[in-house]
CSV table of C-alpha atoms and ligand atoms in Angstrom, one decimal:
chain,number,residue,atom,x,y,z
A,1,MET,CA,78.9,112.2,118.1
A,2,LYS,CA,77.4,108.5,118.1
A,3,ARG,CA,79.2,107.1,114.6
A,4,ASN,CA,77.9,103.5,114.2
A,5,PRO,CA,74.5,103.1,113.1
A,6,GLY,CA,73.8,99.1,113.8
A,7,ILE,CA,75.9,96.6,115.8
A,8,ILE,CA,77.2,93.7,113.6
A,9,ASP,CA,77.8,90.8,115.9
A,10,VAL,CA,80.2,87.5,116.0
A,11,SER,CA,78.3,85.4,114.2
A,12,SER,CA,77.5,87.5,111.1
A,13,VAL,CA,80.7,88.9,110.7
A,14,ARG,CA,81.6,84.7,110.5
A,15,GLN,CA,79.2,84.7,108.2
A,16,ILE,CA,80.0,87.6,106.1
A,17,ARG,CA,83.9,86.3,105.7
A,18,GLN,CA,82.6,82.8,104.9
A,19,TRP,CA,80.4,83.7,101.8
A,20,PHE,CA,83.8,85.7,101.2
A,21,ASP,CA,85.5,83.1,100.5
A,22,THR,CA,83.3,80.8,99.3
A,23,TYR,CA,81.8,83.3,96.9
A,24,LEU,CA,85.7,84.0,95.1
A,25,ASP,CA,86.0,79.8,95.0
A,26,THR,CA,83.3,80.6,92.1
A,27,PHE,CA,86.0,81.5,90.4
A,28,ASP,CA,87.6,79.5,87.3
A,29,MET,CA,91.3,79.4,89.0
A,30,HIS,CA,92.4,76.9,86.1
A,31,ASP,CA,92.0,81.1,83.9
A,32,LYS,CA,95.0,82.2,84.3
A,33,GLU,CA,94.0,85.9,83.5
A,34,LEU,CA,91.0,85.3,85.7
A,35,SER,CA,92.9,83.0,88.4
A,36,GLU,CA,95.0,86.8,88.2
A,37,ASN,CA,93.4,89.6,88.6
A,38,VAL,CA,90.7,87.6,91.9
A,39,THR,CA,94.2,87.3,93.5
A,40,LEU,CA,95.1,91.2,92.3
A,41,LYS,CA,91.5,91.9,94.4
A,42,ARG,CA,91.4,89.8,97.1
A,43,GLU,CA,95.0,90.7,98.1
A,44,HIS,CA,93.8,94.6,97.8
A,45,THR,CA,91.2,93.4,100.1
A,46,ILE,CA,92.6,92.5,102.6
A,47,ARG,CA,95.0,95.1,102.2
A,48,VAL,CA,91.8,97.2,102.7
A,49,CYS,CA,91.2,95.6,105.2
A,50,ASN,CA,94.2,96.3,107.4
A,51,GLU,CA,94.3,99.7,106.2
A,52,ILE,CA,91.2,100.5,107.6
A,53,ASP,CA,91.8,99.2,111.5
A,54,TRP,CA,94.7,100.4,111.0
A,55,LEU,CA,93.4,104.1,110.1
A,56,GLY,CA,90.1,103.1,112.4
A,57,LYS,CA,91.9,102.7,116.1
A,58,GLU,CA,94.2,106.1,114.3
A,59,LEU,CA,91.1,107.8,114.9
A,60,GLY,CA,89.7,105.5,118.0
A,61,LEU,CA,87.1,104.0,117.0
A,62,ASN,CA,85.2,101.7,119.2
A,63,GLU,CA,85.2,97.9,118.9
A,64,ALA,CA,81.6,98.3,117.0
A,65,GLU,CA,83.0,100.7,114.6
A,66,LEU,CA,86.3,99.0,113.8
A,67,VAL,CA,83.8,96.3,112.5
A,68,MET,CA,81.7,98.1,110.7
A,69,ALA,CA,85.1,99.1,108.7
A,70,TRP,CA,86.3,95.7,108.3
A,71,VAL,CA,83.2,95.0,106.8
A,72,LEU,CA,83.1,97.9,104.7
A,73,ALA,CA,86.9,97.6,103.2
A,74,LEU,CA,85.7,93.6,103.1
A,75,PHE,CA,83.1,94.8,100.6
A,76,HIS,CA,83.1,98.0,98.5
A,77,ASP,CA,85.4,95.7,95.8
A,78,ILE,CA,82.9,92.8,95.9
A,79,GLY,CA,81.2,93.7,92.3
A,80,ARG,CA,85.6,94.3,91.1
A,81,PHE,CA,85.5,89.8,90.4
A,82,GLU,CA,82.0,89.1,88.1
A,83,GLN,CA,82.5,92.6,86.5
A,84,PHE,CA,86.6,90.9,85.3
A,85,ARG,CA,84.8,87.4,84.8
A,86,THR,CA,82.4,88.9,83.1
A,87,TYR,CA,84.5,92.0,81.1
A,88,ARG,CA,87.3,91.3,81.5
A,89,THR,CA,88.2,94.9,82.5
A,90,PHE,CA,88.7,96.5,85.6
A,91,VAL,CA,87.9,100.0,83.7
A,92,ASP,CA,84.2,101.0,84.9
A,93,MET,CA,83.1,103.0,81.8
A,94,ILE,CA,84.3,100.7,79.4
A,95,SER,CA,82.2,98.3,81.8
A,96,VAL,CA,80.0,99.2,84.7
A,97,ASN,CA,80.7,100.9,87.9
A,98,HIS,CA,81.9,97.9,89.9
A,99,ALA,CA,80.5,99.9,92.6
A,100,GLU,CA,76.9,99.7,92.2
A,101,PHE,CA,77.2,96.4,90.2
A,102,GLY,CA,78.6,95.2,94.3
A,103,VAL,CA,76.0,96.1,96.2
A,104,GLU,CA,73.8,94.0,93.4
A,105,ILE,CA,75.3,91.0,93.8
A,106,LEU,CA,75.0,91.6,97.5
A,107,LYS,CA,71.3,91.3,97.3
A,108,GLU,CA,71.1,89.2,94.8
A,109,ASN,CA,73.1,87.0,97.7
A,110,SER,CA,70.8,88.3,101.0
A,111,VAL,CA,74.9,88.2,102.4
A,112,LEU,CA,73.4,90.9,104.9
A,113,ALA,CA,70.3,89.8,105.2
A,114,MET,CA,70.7,88.4,109.0
A,115,LEU,CA,71.7,92.2,110.2
A,116,ASP,CA,68.8,95.3,110.7
A,117,ASN,CA,67.4,96.6,107.6
A,118,THR,CA,69.1,100.6,108.9
A,119,THR,CA,72.3,98.6,108.5
A,120,GLU,CA,71.9,96.6,105.8
A,121,GLU,CA,70.9,100.0,104.2
A,122,PHE,CA,74.1,101.9,105.4
A,123,ILE,CA,76.6,98.9,103.9
A,124,TYR,CA,75.4,99.6,100.4
A,125,LYS,CA,75.1,103.5,100.4
A,126,VAL,CA,79.7,104.1,101.5
A,127,ILE,CA,80.1,100.7,98.7
A,128,SER,CA,77.8,102.4,96.0
A,129,TYR,CA,79.8,106.0,97.1
A,130,HIS,CA,83.2,104.6,97.1
A,131,ASN,CA,84.7,105.3,93.9
A,132,ARG,CA,82.6,108.6,93.0
A,133,PRO,CA,84.6,111.8,92.3
A,134,SER,CA,83.3,113.4,95.8
A,135,LEU,CA,80.8,112.5,98.3
A,136,PRO,CA,77.8,113.9,98.1
A,137,ASP,CA,76.3,116.6,100.3
A,138,GLU,CA,73.4,115.9,101.8
A,139,GLU,CA,74.7,112.0,103.8
A,140,THR,CA,74.4,112.3,107.8
A,141,PRO,CA,77.1,112.7,109.9
A,142,GLU,CA,77.6,108.3,110.2
A,143,CYS,CA,77.8,107.5,106.6
A,144,LEU,CA,80.3,110.5,105.2
A,145,PHE,CA,82.5,109.2,107.9
A,146,PHE,CA,82.7,105.6,107.0
A,147,SER,CA,82.2,106.6,103.2
A,148,ARG,CA,85.7,108.7,104.2
A,149,LEU,CA,87.8,105.9,105.9
A,150,LEU,CA,86.8,103.3,103.5
A,151,ARG,CA,88.4,106.2,100.6
A,152,ASP,CA,91.1,106.2,102.6
A,153,ALA,CA,92.2,103.5,103.2
A,154,ASP,CA,91.5,101.9,99.4
A,155,LYS,CA,94.0,105.3,98.7
A,156,LEU,CA,96.3,104.3,101.0
A,157,ASP,CA,96.1,100.4,99.5
A,158,ILE,CA,96.0,101.2,95.5
A,159,TRP,CA,99.4,103.9,96.6
A,160,TYR,CA,100.7,100.8,97.4
A,161,VAL,CA,100.5,98.7,95.2
A,162,LEU,CA,101.5,101.2,92.6
A,163,THR,CA,104.6,102.0,93.8
A,164,SER,CA,105.6,98.8,94.3
A,165,TYR,CA,104.8,98.0,90.1
A,166,TYR,CA,106.6,100.7,89.2
A,167,SER,CA,109.5,99.9,91.1
A,168,ARG,CA,110.0,96.7,89.6
A,169,THR,CA,113.0,97.1,87.3
A,170,ASP,CA,111.6,94.1,85.8
A,171,ARG,CA,107.9,94.6,85.6
A,172,GLU,CA,106.0,93.1,82.5
A,173,LYS,CA,103.2,95.6,81.4
A,174,ASN,CA,99.8,95.5,82.7
A,175,ARG,CA,97.0,96.2,81.0
A,176,ALA,CA,95.1,96.3,84.6
A,177,ILE,CA,97.4,99.3,85.7
A,178,GLU,CA,98.5,100.9,82.8
A,179,LEU,CA,94.9,101.1,81.3
A,180,ASN,CA,96.9,100.4,77.9
A,181,LEU,CA,97.6,103.9,77.7
A,182,PRO,CA,101.0,105.2,75.6
A,183,ASP,CA,104.2,106.4,77.3
A,184,THR,CA,104.2,109.9,76.0
A,185,PRO,CA,105.6,112.5,78.2
A,186,GLY,CA,104.0,116.4,78.8
A,187,VAL,CA,101.0,117.4,81.0
A,188,SER,CA,97.3,117.5,79.5
A,189,PRO,CA,95.9,120.7,79.6
A,190,GLY,CA,92.6,119.2,81.6
A,191,VAL,CA,95.3,117.6,83.7
A,192,TYR,CA,96.7,120.5,84.8
A,193,GLU,CA,93.6,122.5,85.5
A,194,GLY,CA,93.0,120.5,87.8
A,195,ILE,CA,96.1,119.8,89.6
A,196,MET,CA,96.4,123.5,89.3
A,197,ALA,CA,93.1,123.9,90.8
A,198,HIS,CA,94.1,121.4,93.9
A,199,ARG,CA,91.4,119.1,92.4
A,200,VAL,CA,91.2,115.2,91.9
A,201,ILE,CA,91.7,114.4,87.5
A,202,ASN,CA,89.0,113.2,85.8
A,203,HIS,CA,89.4,109.9,84.1
A,204,TYR,CA,87.4,111.7,81.3
A,205,ASP,CA,91.0,114.7,80.6
A,206,VAL,CA,93.2,111.3,81.0
A,207,ARG,CA,95.3,110.8,77.4
A,208,SER,CA,99.0,109.1,79.0
A,209,LEU,CA,100.4,107.3,80.9
A,210,ASN,CA,101.7,110.1,82.5
A,211,ASP,CA,98.7,112.4,83.5
A,212,PHE,CA,97.3,109.6,84.6
A,213,LYS,CA,100.1,109.4,87.1
A,214,ILE,CA,99.4,112.7,88.2
A,215,LEU,CA,95.5,111.4,88.1
A,216,GLN,CA,96.9,109.5,90.9
A,217,ALA,CA,99.1,111.5,92.8
A,218,ALA,CA,96.0,113.7,93.1
A,219,TRP,CA,94.5,112.0,95.1
A,220,VAL,CA,95.6,113.3,98.2
A,221,PHE,CA,93.6,116.4,97.2
A,222,ASP,CA,91.0,113.7,98.6
A,223,VAL,CA,93.1,112.5,101.3
A,224,ASN,CA,90.4,113.4,104.4
A,225,PHE,CA,92.4,111.7,107.7
A,226,HIS,CA,95.4,113.0,109.5
A,227,PRO,CA,97.0,110.1,109.8
A,228,THR,CA,96.6,108.9,106.2
A,229,PHE,CA,98.5,112.8,105.5
A,230,LYS,CA,100.8,111.3,107.0
A,231,ARG,CA,101.3,107.7,106.3
A,232,LEU,CA,101.2,108.7,102.2
A,233,ASN,CA,104.1,110.9,103.6
A,234,GLY,CA,106.7,108.3,105.7
A,235,LYS,CA,105.8,105.1,102.8
A,236,ALA,CA,107.0,108.5,100.3
A,237,TYR,CA,104.7,107.0,98.0
A,238,LEU,CA,104.3,111.0,95.6
A,239,GLU,CA,108.0,110.3,95.2
A,240,MET,CA,107.9,107.2,93.9
A,241,ILE,CA,105.3,108.0,91.3
A,242,ARG,CA,107.2,110.7,90.4
A,243,ALA,CA,110.8,108.6,90.0
A,244,SER,CA,108.7,106.3,88.0
A,245,MET,CA,107.9,109.4,84.8
A,246,PRO,CA,110.4,111.2,82.6
A,247,GLU,CA,112.1,114.1,83.6
A,248,SER,CA,110.7,117.5,83.2
A,249,LEU,CA,110.3,120.8,85.2
A,250,GLN,CA,106.3,120.6,84.5
A,251,THR,CA,106.4,117.8,85.7
A,252,ASP,CA,108.9,118.7,88.4
A,253,GLY,CA,106.9,122.3,89.5
A,254,ILE,CA,103.2,120.2,89.8
A,255,PHE,CA,105.2,117.5,92.7
A,256,ALA,CA,106.3,119.9,94.1
A,257,MET,CA,103.1,122.3,95.0
A,258,ILE,CA,101.4,118.3,95.4
A,259,LYS,CA,104.1,118.3,98.2
A,260,SER,CA,103.9,120.8,99.7
A,261,TYR,CA,100.3,120.7,99.9
A,262,VAL,CA,100.3,117.7,102.2
A,263,THR,CA,102.8,119.0,103.9
A,264,GLN,CA,101.3,121.5,105.1
A,265,LYS,CA,97.7,118.9,105.9
A,266,ILE,CA,100.4,117.0,108.4
A,267,SER,CA,101.2,120.0,109.9
A,268,ASN,CA,98.2,121.2,110.7
A,269,GLY,CA,98.0,119.0,113.3
A,270,ASN,CA,95.4,116.1,114.2
A,271,SER,CA,91.6,116.8,113.1
A,272,PRO,CA,89.8,114.1,112.6
A,273,CYS,CA,88.7,115.3,109.6
A,274,SER,CA,91.5,117.8,107.4
A,275,ALA,CA,90.2,118.3,104.1
B,301,FE2,FE1,89.2,98.9,96.9
């Protein structure tokens, strides 16, 4: 399968990277809250670039495909910075859809104007799909492939960020991570139902921090590639999420089920798109 819809040459890559750095410099780093959150998302972006490069290499992508993957990772959360500057939150439901907002920012600034139209439109599409509950069926195989790649790389880093936070005993509460949710025991019915049906959990069903942690574990049902399952398992992200939650037989059951799903995906072998 031809997976790369367009070539991004070396000088375009340089301009793209330069624009990213210059754009982030427009954010006031004397504003403590803004500066912390810009740094959080900048570091996330850089790590997603590394994750996608690793994943792309595991899947045998060629150089041009790896460049495309890197550009998608670099810009997937470009809307996050202005979202926080304007709305002081990363919650899309009470502000803007950060993926579509990011596409608008790239267009307004003509960041990708040096690329041919097809490549430019392709990038907008994949970015706008990265935070959707599910991918549309009617897309091209190239678009679906890169969307899946980006979604896996993004999830790997979100798991890293969350579990690093949960395993710190000295942590201060982070509103951006915990979303002001109450730390109450039990699992809400909508969340339980979703998990038992092997579905990604809907944000609307989340009522507590416990629910939110189960939602994070349930992202395994939207993992696309075999190396992602292996990495998730190797890093023990699920175990770390579970360890941050109170003792409960119901939660034990939920995590045992999720874990067995992952184990089965790993033993299914190296099919390129096994979810
Ligand atoms: Fe992201």
